[in-house]
Short mmCIF file of C-alpha atoms and ligand atoms in Angstrom, two decimals:
data_model
loop_
_atom_site.label_atom_id
_atom_site.label_comp_id
_atom_site.label_asym_id
_atom_site.label_seq_id
_atom_site.Cartn_x
_atom_site.Cartn_y
_atom_site.Cartn_z
CA MET A 1 2.87 -17.65 7.78
CA ASP A 2 2.33 -17.40 3.61
CA HIS A 3 1.66 -15.77 0.81
CA ARG A 4 -2.47 -15.70 1.35
CA ASP A 5 -1.29 -13.61 4.36
CA LEU A 6 -0.08 -10.86 2.57
CA GLY A 7 -3.19 -11.16 0.47
CA LEU A 8 -2.49 -13.90 -2.36
CA LYS A 9 -5.42 -14.89 -3.79
CA HIS A 10 -6.11 -18.18 -5.69
CA SER A 11 -5.96 -16.82 -9.32
CA ILE A 12 -2.55 -14.94 -9.05
CA PHE A 13 -0.88 -18.88 -9.05
CA GLN A 14 -1.95 -19.39 -13.04
CA HIS A 15 1.49 -16.37 -13.46
CA ILE A 16 3.77 -17.66 -11.14
CA GLY A 17 5.13 -20.37 -13.94
CA GLU A 18 8.28 -21.90 -13.89
CA TYR A 19 8.98 -19.86 -10.27
CA SER A 20 9.62 -20.17 -7.15
CA ILE A 21 6.76 -19.57 -4.89
CA GLU A 22 10.19 -18.16 -2.96
CA ALA A 23 10.70 -15.36 -5.83
CA LEU A 24 7.28 -13.99 -5.61
CA PHE A 25 7.24 -10.55 -3.38
CA ARG A 26 4.75 -8.24 -2.92
CA VAL A 27 5.25 -4.66 -4.03
CA SER A 28 4.76 -2.85 -0.38
CA LYS A 29 6.50 1.69 -0.97
CA ASP A 30 7.45 2.94 -3.82
CA TYR A 31 10.21 5.03 -3.81
CA GLY A 32 9.71 6.39 -7.64
CA LYS A 33 13.10 3.79 -8.11
CA LYS A 34 13.54 1.60 -6.28
CA TYR A 35 10.50 -0.45 -4.58
CA GLY A 36 10.23 -2.17 -1.01
CA VAL A 37 8.75 -5.45 -1.23
CA ILE A 38 7.69 -8.34 0.93
CA GLY A 39 7.61 -12.29 0.33
CA VAL A 40 7.47 -15.43 2.21
CA GLU A 41 10.84 -17.11 2.92
CA LYS A 42 10.83 -20.93 5.76
CA GLY A 43 7.49 -18.91 6.60
CA GLU A 44 8.50 -16.25 8.30
CA LEU A 45 7.83 -12.90 6.72
CA ILE A 46 10.74 -10.90 4.37
CA GLU A 47 11.44 -8.06 3.06
CA ARG A 48 13.87 -6.41 1.07
CA GLU A 49 14.19 -3.07 -1.39
CA VAL A 50 15.17 -4.09 -4.97
CA SER A 51 14.75 -2.04 -8.04
CA ARG A 52 13.62 -3.15 -11.61
CA LEU A 53 14.82 -4.58 -14.88
CA GLN A 54 14.09 -3.34 -18.21
CA LEU A 55 10.43 -5.38 -18.11
CA GLU A 56 9.29 -7.05 -21.44
CA THR A 57 5.28 -4.74 -20.60
CA ASP A 58 6.23 -0.47 -20.59
CA GLU A 59 3.63 -1.05 -16.85
CA ARG A 60 5.32 0.11 -14.43
CA PRO A 61 4.78 -2.22 -11.05
CA VAL A 62 3.32 -0.44 -8.58
CA ILE A 63 1.53 -0.95 -4.86
CA GLY A 64 0.32 -4.10 -4.15
CA ASP A 65 1.34 -5.59 -7.79
CA TRP A 66 3.30 -9.39 -7.49
CA VAL A 67 6.35 -9.68 -8.92
CA ILE A 68 8.91 -11.89 -9.52
CA CYS A 69 12.48 -11.22 -8.11
CA GLN A 70 15.58 -12.95 -8.45
CA GLU A 71 19.25 -11.91 -7.42
CA LEU A 72 20.87 -10.60 -10.69
CA GLN A 73 24.79 -10.30 -10.00
CA GLY A 74 24.49 -9.10 -6.32
CA ASP A 75 21.55 -7.27 -6.54
CA ASP A 76 17.62 -7.92 -6.05
CA VAL A 77 15.68 -7.22 -8.85
CA ILE A 78 11.98 -7.32 -10.01
CA THR A 79 12.40 -9.23 -13.25
CA GLU A 80 8.75 -9.45 -13.56
CA LEU A 81 5.10 -7.75 -13.39
CA LEU A 82 2.25 -11.02 -12.91
CA PRO A 83 -1.23 -9.81 -14.24
CA ARG A 84 -3.66 -7.34 -12.21
CA GLU A 85 -6.10 -8.57 -11.25
CA THR A 86 -7.47 -5.49 -10.41
CA GLN A 87 -5.98 -1.72 -10.14
CA LEU A 88 -6.93 1.65 -9.43
CA ALA A 89 -6.49 4.35 -12.92
CA ARG A 90 -6.11 7.94 -12.79
CA THR A 91 -6.23 9.76 -15.89
CA ARG A 92 -3.56 11.70 -17.00
CA SER A 93 -4.03 14.83 -18.70
CA SER A 94 -2.79 13.59 -21.71
CA GLY A 95 -6.77 11.18 -21.49
CA THR A 96 -4.74 7.74 -21.26
CA GLN A 97 -4.82 5.66 -17.98
CA GLN A 98 -1.99 5.67 -15.43
CA ALA A 99 -2.24 2.56 -12.72
CA ILE A 100 -2.06 3.57 -8.26
CA ALA A 101 -2.87 0.60 -6.92
CA ALA A 102 -3.08 -3.66 -8.00
CA ASN A 103 -5.03 -5.91 -6.99
CA ILE A 104 -7.35 -4.79 -4.58
CA SER A 105 -9.99 -6.35 -3.42
CA HIS A 106 -12.26 -3.89 -1.91
CA ILE A 107 -12.83 0.54 -1.43
CA PHE A 108 -13.95 1.60 1.30
CA ILE A 109 -14.96 5.22 0.55
CA THR A 110 -15.34 7.47 3.01
CA THR A 111 -17.48 10.85 4.18
CA SER A 112 -18.08 12.41 7.02
CA MET A 113 -21.27 13.03 8.25
CA ASN A 114 -21.02 16.84 8.38
CA ALA A 115 -20.76 19.43 5.24
CA GLU A 116 -17.79 17.54 3.71
CA PHE A 117 -20.85 15.06 2.77
CA ASN A 118 -21.89 14.80 -1.11
CA LEU A 119 -23.87 12.60 -2.88
CA ASN A 120 -22.01 14.09 -6.41
CA ARG A 121 -19.14 13.13 -5.02
CA LEU A 122 -20.08 9.52 -3.73
CA GLU A 123 -21.40 8.90 -7.46
CA ARG A 124 -18.29 9.43 -8.99
CA TYR A 125 -16.36 7.28 -7.14
CA LEU A 126 -18.96 4.80 -7.31
CA VAL A 127 -18.23 4.98 -10.84
CA LEU A 128 -14.61 4.51 -10.48
CA ALA A 129 -15.18 1.47 -8.17
CA LYS A 130 -17.22 -0.06 -11.21
CA ALA A 131 -14.43 1.33 -13.16
CA SER A 132 -12.20 -0.93 -10.91
CA GLY A 133 -14.07 -3.85 -10.60
CA VAL A 134 -13.88 -4.10 -7.03
CA GLN A 135 -16.40 -4.22 -4.10
CA PRO A 136 -17.32 -1.17 -2.37
CA THR A 137 -18.65 0.16 0.94
CA VAL A 138 -19.06 3.21 2.54
CA VAL A 139 -17.81 4.51 5.51
CA LEU A 140 -19.63 7.01 7.06
CA THR A 141 -17.34 8.88 9.65
CA LYS A 142 -17.42 11.12 12.74
CA ARG A 143 -20.50 9.15 13.79
CA ASP A 144 -20.47 10.92 17.68
CA LEU A 145 -20.98 14.57 15.06
CA VAL A 146 -24.80 13.12 14.95
CA ASP A 147 -27.93 11.96 16.18
CA ASP A 148 -28.92 10.41 14.25
CA PRO A 149 -27.14 9.04 10.69
CA SER A 150 -29.97 7.14 9.36
CA GLU A 151 -30.39 10.37 7.76
CA TYR A 152 -26.54 10.03 5.45
CA VAL A 153 -27.88 6.22 5.51
CA ASN A 154 -31.16 6.55 3.68
CA GLN A 155 -29.37 8.77 1.47
CA ILE A 156 -26.90 5.99 0.26
CA ALA A 157 -29.35 3.77 -0.03
CA GLN A 158 -31.24 6.07 -2.34
CA LEU A 159 -28.11 5.62 -5.17
CA ASP A 160 -27.80 2.47 -4.87
CA PRO A 161 -29.92 -0.53 -2.20
CA SER A 162 -27.12 -2.67 -2.62
CA LEU A 163 -24.46 -0.22 -0.84
CA LEU A 164 -23.67 -0.82 2.00
CA ALA A 165 -23.66 2.23 4.30
CA LEU A 166 -21.53 1.54 7.97
CA PRO A 167 -21.23 4.51 9.98
CA VAL A 168 -18.06 4.52 12.05
CA SER A 169 -16.41 6.78 14.31
CA THR A 170 -12.77 6.26 15.86
CA GLN A 171 -14.27 9.19 18.79
CA THR A 172 -16.00 6.82 20.57
CA GLY A 173 -15.31 3.33 18.43
CA GLU A 174 -19.02 2.92 16.72
CA GLY A 175 -18.88 0.77 13.96
CA LEU A 176 -15.15 0.15 14.27
CA ASP A 177 -15.51 -4.10 14.50
CA GLU A 178 -18.48 -4.23 12.03
CA LEU A 179 -15.22 -2.41 9.69
CA LEU A 180 -12.94 -4.62 10.76
CA SER A 181 -15.03 -7.67 10.42
CA LEU A 182 -15.53 -6.60 6.81
CA ILE A 183 -12.01 -7.19 5.80
CA GLN A 184 -10.65 -10.76 5.00
CA LYS A 185 -7.87 -13.01 5.33
CA THR A 186 -6.51 -12.50 1.77
CA ASP A 187 -8.21 -8.79 1.39
CA THR A 188 -6.02 -5.73 0.12
CA CYS A 189 -8.04 -3.08 0.82
CA VAL A 190 -8.05 1.06 -0.11
CA LEU A 191 -9.57 4.09 2.29
CA ILE A 192 -11.01 6.76 -0.35
CA GLY A 193 -12.15 10.48 0.06
CA SER A 194 -11.64 14.22 0.52
CA SER A 195 -9.04 15.26 2.94
CA GLY A 196 -10.51 15.28 6.94
CA VAL A 197 -12.44 13.19 6.93
CA GLY A 198 -10.67 10.46 8.65
CA LYS A 199 -9.21 8.34 6.76
CA SER A 200 -5.20 9.11 9.06
CA SER A 201 -7.65 7.76 11.92
CA LEU A 202 -9.44 4.33 10.19
CA ILE A 203 -5.88 3.46 9.01
CA ASN A 204 -4.75 3.55 12.69
CA PHE A 205 -6.77 1.74 13.95
CA LEU A 206 -7.05 -0.77 11.27
CA LEU A 207 -3.57 -1.35 12.05
CA GLY A 208 -4.26 -0.90 16.00
CA GLU A 209 -1.04 2.40 16.31
CA GLU A 210 -0.38 5.73 14.95
CA VAL A 211 1.27 4.54 12.03
CA LEU A 212 0.98 7.36 9.56
CA GLU A 213 1.69 10.24 12.48
CA THR A 214 4.85 8.66 13.04
CA LEU A 215 5.56 6.69 9.73
CA ASP A 216 7.90 9.51 8.19
CA ILE A 217 10.53 9.91 10.61
CA SER A 218 11.32 6.14 11.66
CA ASP A 219 11.50 5.81 7.60
CA GLU A 220 13.52 8.18 6.97
CA GLY A 221 15.93 6.99 9.53
CA ALA A 222 15.87 3.33 8.44
CA ARG A 223 16.05 3.90 4.86
CA GLY A 224 18.87 6.78 5.03
CA SER A 225 19.57 8.57 1.83
CA HIS A 226 16.54 7.11 0.83
CA THR A 227 13.34 9.36 -0.29
CA THR A 228 10.31 8.13 2.25
CA SER A 229 7.34 6.64 0.49
CA ASN A 230 4.95 7.99 0.39
CA ARG A 231 2.89 5.15 -1.42
CA PHE A 232 2.38 2.18 1.84
CA LEU A 233 0.80 -1.30 2.36
CA PHE A 234 -0.66 -2.78 5.66
CA MET A 235 -0.33 -6.08 7.02
CA LEU A 236 -3.52 -5.75 9.73
CA PRO A 237 -2.58 -7.36 13.05
CA THR A 238 -6.59 -8.31 12.98
CA GLY A 239 -5.64 -10.47 9.13
CA GLY A 240 -5.78 -8.92 5.58
CA LEU A 241 -3.40 -5.13 3.97
CA ILE A 242 -4.94 -1.81 3.59
CA ILE A 243 -2.35 0.50 1.03
CA ASP A 244 -2.77 4.35 1.23
CA SER A 245 -1.37 6.46 -1.53
CA PRO A 246 -1.96 9.74 -1.50
CA GLY A 247 -2.46 9.17 -5.33
CA LEU A 248 -5.74 7.53 -4.19
CA ARG A 249 -7.27 10.31 -2.08
CA GLN A 250 -8.22 12.63 -5.49
CA VAL A 251 -11.24 12.23 -7.35
CA GLY A 252 -10.36 12.65 -11.28
CA ILE A 253 -10.21 9.28 -11.77
CA GLY A 254 -11.30 8.33 -14.98
CA ALA A 255 -13.10 5.33 -16.74
CA SER A 256 -15.60 5.18 -19.29
CA THR A 257 -19.15 5.47 -20.36
CA LYS A 258 -19.83 2.23 -19.27
CA ASN A 259 -18.82 1.93 -15.35
CA VAL A 260 -21.82 5.26 -15.39
CA GLU A 261 -24.01 4.04 -16.88
CA GLU A 262 -23.71 0.55 -14.64
CA THR A 263 -23.49 2.90 -11.43
CA PHE A 264 -26.59 4.79 -12.45
CA SER A 265 -28.29 2.28 -14.25
CA ASP A 266 -32.05 3.53 -12.21
CA VAL A 267 -31.18 6.90 -14.88
CA GLU A 268 -30.38 4.15 -18.31
CA ALA A 269 -34.04 2.04 -17.25
CA LEU A 270 -35.68 4.48 -17.48
CA ALA A 271 -33.84 5.81 -21.32
CA ASP A 272 -35.38 2.14 -22.24
CA ASP A 273 -38.38 4.26 -22.42
CA CYS A 274 -38.14 6.69 -24.21
CA ARG A 275 -40.20 7.26 -27.20
CA TYR A 276 -36.97 7.47 -29.54
CA ARG A 277 -33.60 5.45 -30.22
CA ASN A 278 -30.85 8.22 -30.24
CA CYS A 279 -33.19 10.52 -26.88
CA THR A 280 -30.78 13.40 -25.74
CA HIS A 281 -33.63 14.13 -22.59
CA GLU A 282 -33.30 17.26 -23.34
CA LYS A 283 -36.41 18.49 -25.43
CA GLU A 284 -37.81 15.34 -26.99
CA GLU A 285 -41.53 14.59 -26.97
CA GLY A 286 -41.82 11.34 -24.98
CA CYS A 287 -38.75 11.28 -23.27
CA ALA A 288 -38.61 9.28 -19.85
CA ILE A 289 -36.58 11.08 -17.99
CA GLN A 290 -37.50 14.40 -18.72
CA ALA A 291 -41.67 12.53 -17.80
CA ALA A 292 -39.75 11.20 -14.38
CA LEU A 293 -37.99 15.16 -13.61
CA ALA A 294 -41.34 16.26 -14.46
CA ASP A 295 -43.51 13.74 -11.89
CA GLY A 296 -40.32 13.87 -9.15
CA SER A 297 -38.98 10.60 -9.38
CA LEU A 298 -36.18 11.28 -10.82
CA SER A 299 -33.98 14.24 -9.08
CA PRO A 300 -32.77 17.66 -11.04
CA ARG A 301 -29.14 16.86 -9.04
CA ARG A 302 -28.25 13.12 -10.55
CA TYR A 303 -29.30 13.51 -13.54
CA LYS A 304 -26.94 16.39 -13.65
CA SER A 305 -24.68 14.82 -11.89
CA TYR A 306 -25.21 11.77 -14.47
CA LEU A 307 -24.82 13.84 -17.61
CA LYS A 308 -21.83 15.49 -15.55
CA LEU A 309 -20.40 11.59 -15.00
CA MET A 310 -21.38 11.01 -18.97
CA THR A 311 -18.95 13.63 -20.39
CA GLU A 312 -15.94 13.17 -18.87
CA SER A 313 -15.89 9.65 -18.97
CA ARG A 314 -16.42 10.48 -22.96
CA TYR A 315 -12.96 11.58 -22.87
CA ALA A 316 -11.84 8.69 -21.29
CA ASP A 317 -13.07 5.97 -23.80
CA ASN A 318 -11.20 8.41 -26.02
CA PRO A 319 -8.15 9.95 -24.94
CA GLU A 320 -8.16 12.16 -28.37
CA ALA A 321 -11.26 13.65 -27.97
CA PHE A 322 -10.55 14.63 -24.34
CA GLN A 323 -6.26 15.54 -26.35
CA ARG A 324 -9.50 17.84 -28.72
CA GLU A 325 -11.37 19.22 -26.11
CA ARG A 326 -8.64 20.61 -24.16
CA HIS A 327 -6.99 22.20 -27.01
CA ARG A 328 -9.71 23.33 -27.66
CA GLN A 329 -10.72 24.73 -24.23
CA TRP A 330 -6.95 26.23 -24.90
CA ARG A 331 -7.83 28.17 -27.54
CA GLN A 332 -10.20 29.78 -26.10
CA VAL A 333 -8.50 31.36 -23.02
CA THR A 334 -5.77 32.84 -25.47
CA LYS A 335 -8.39 34.38 -27.58
CA ASN A 336 -10.73 35.56 -24.30
CA ARG A 337 -7.75 36.58 -23.04
CA LYS A 338 -6.36 38.68 -26.22
CA GLU A 339 -9.58 40.09 -26.36
CA LYS A 340 -8.71 41.39 -23.45
CA GLU A 341 -6.51 43.03 -24.12
CA LYS A 342 -7.76 45.03 -27.45
CA VAL A 343 -10.35 46.31 -24.82
CA LEU A 344 -7.19 47.39 -22.61
CA GLY A 345 -5.88 48.39 -25.64
CA ARG A 346 -8.54 50.43 -26.37
CA TYR A 347 -9.05 51.76 -23.41
CA LYS A 348 -5.22 53.27 -23.00
CA GLU A 349 -5.18 55.32 -26.06
CA PHE A 350 -8.32 57.37 -23.62
N1 GTP B 1 -15.24 13.72 15.57
C1 GTP B 1 -15.00 13.26 15.04
N2 GTP B 1 -13.52 13.63 14.96
C2 GTP B 1 -12.65 12.52 14.22
C3 GTP B 1 -13.04 11.61 13.81
N3 GTP B 1 -12.21 11.08 12.51
C4 GTP B 1 -11.65 11.78 12.44
N4 GTP B 1 -11.36 12.94 13.57
C5 GTP B 1 -10.61 14.19 12.84
O1 GTP B 1 -11.18 14.15 11.19
C6 GTP B 1 -10.17 15.63 11.63
C7 GTP B 1 -9.06 14.61 10.08
O2 GTP B 1 -8.96 13.28 10.64
P1 GTP B 1 -7.83 12.71 9.40
O3 GTP B 1 -7.56 11.12 9.87
O4 GTP B 1 -6.07 12.91 9.54
O5 GTP B 1 -8.45 12.87 8.05
P2 GTP B 1 -7.74 12.09 6.50
O6 GTP B 1 -9.55 11.71 6.12
O7 GTP B 1 -7.12 11.50 6.54
O8 GTP B 1 -7.14 13.10 6.51
P3 GTP B 1 -5.93 13.40 4.77
O9 GTP B 1 -4.70 13.24 5.52
O10 GTP B 1 -5.74 15.07 5.02
O11 GTP B 1 -6.11 13.01 3.99
C8 GTP B 1 -8.78 15.03 13.01
O12 GTP B 1 -8.96 16.37 13.24
C9 GTP B 1 -9.95 13.48 13.02
O13 GTP B 1 -8.70 13.79 15.32
C10 GTP B 1 -14.19 10.49 13.87
O14 GTP B 1 -14.91 9.55 14.40
N5 GTP B 1 -14.42 12.01 15.49
ZN1 ZN B 2 -35.15 10.82 -22.88
#
């Protein structure tokens, strides 16, 4: 085996500099202070537990990162964090971005074909994929529960005709070979989606064993006193890698207005035809978006989803504005509470 089996893309090589390839490792477990890393020595996979030195960047290594590890005074340490090709990030409460996983080549957006199916949520995930610069595929899970998945596939085609939507079932095995065939040897994939859509079941299938359920117990035994990591990079037996991280399972992830515009290119294209350049698409005369809503060519659902994600992403573009808005909302809450107390106080007087 070699580093390509760990997902090494050619582009990372230029950053290795004077180090030997044996010093190159990939972060596979994140314990907070310590990390699990994997590398290759004499054609064999090696796993190490390392801590990090004060790095030149403020950035903390995350799962999927490529790092340089060296032995210093008997300890294995991360001495350098290599530049990321892609990263998935979320917006902190302060409005700044925090990386969750790095060097990902494929995002599988998972959604099940039942009440959980939600186009707004899908659009949110598509914006996230845009923000990360990563190719998304929609995986429609629980294929065995529906007679005909085409109703779901068609709805996704309406969001973006170039987007692949793949119905699968871990119960019957349908679609799973196609899913596997999408993962190349040097690919690093993540599955994102709501709780219960079947992500763990899919990861277990890809790994060929029930790793996710049994992991906590065996890992704790092997690690002794360390807190068990719940962020993992797994190597698939069929080639390629997959990241499982609870941070990736949440939806509140940051993206810029540009990412939203790209995801909603149909709505943006309409806006080009508005009479006024600074059209707010609300009441203006000659608004192409209002016209499309009126003639039914743009659905009110998609329009609302677009406006909502645009508003959110404006804050990601501008953390200070994000802070101001939070402050304003907080003042409003406090004011409401004071007013309520006033009213209640008055009642007490009676
Ligand atoms: N009918 C059917 N049920 C499935 C399928 N895949 C998973 N399930 C069931 O759906 C439930 C949730 O599956 P998980 O794999 O734990 O879902 P998850 O997305 O990992 O959920 P979290 O761990 O909470 O994020 C379990 O009861 C599974 O047995 C499927 O293809 N068909
Ligand atoms: Zn308009």
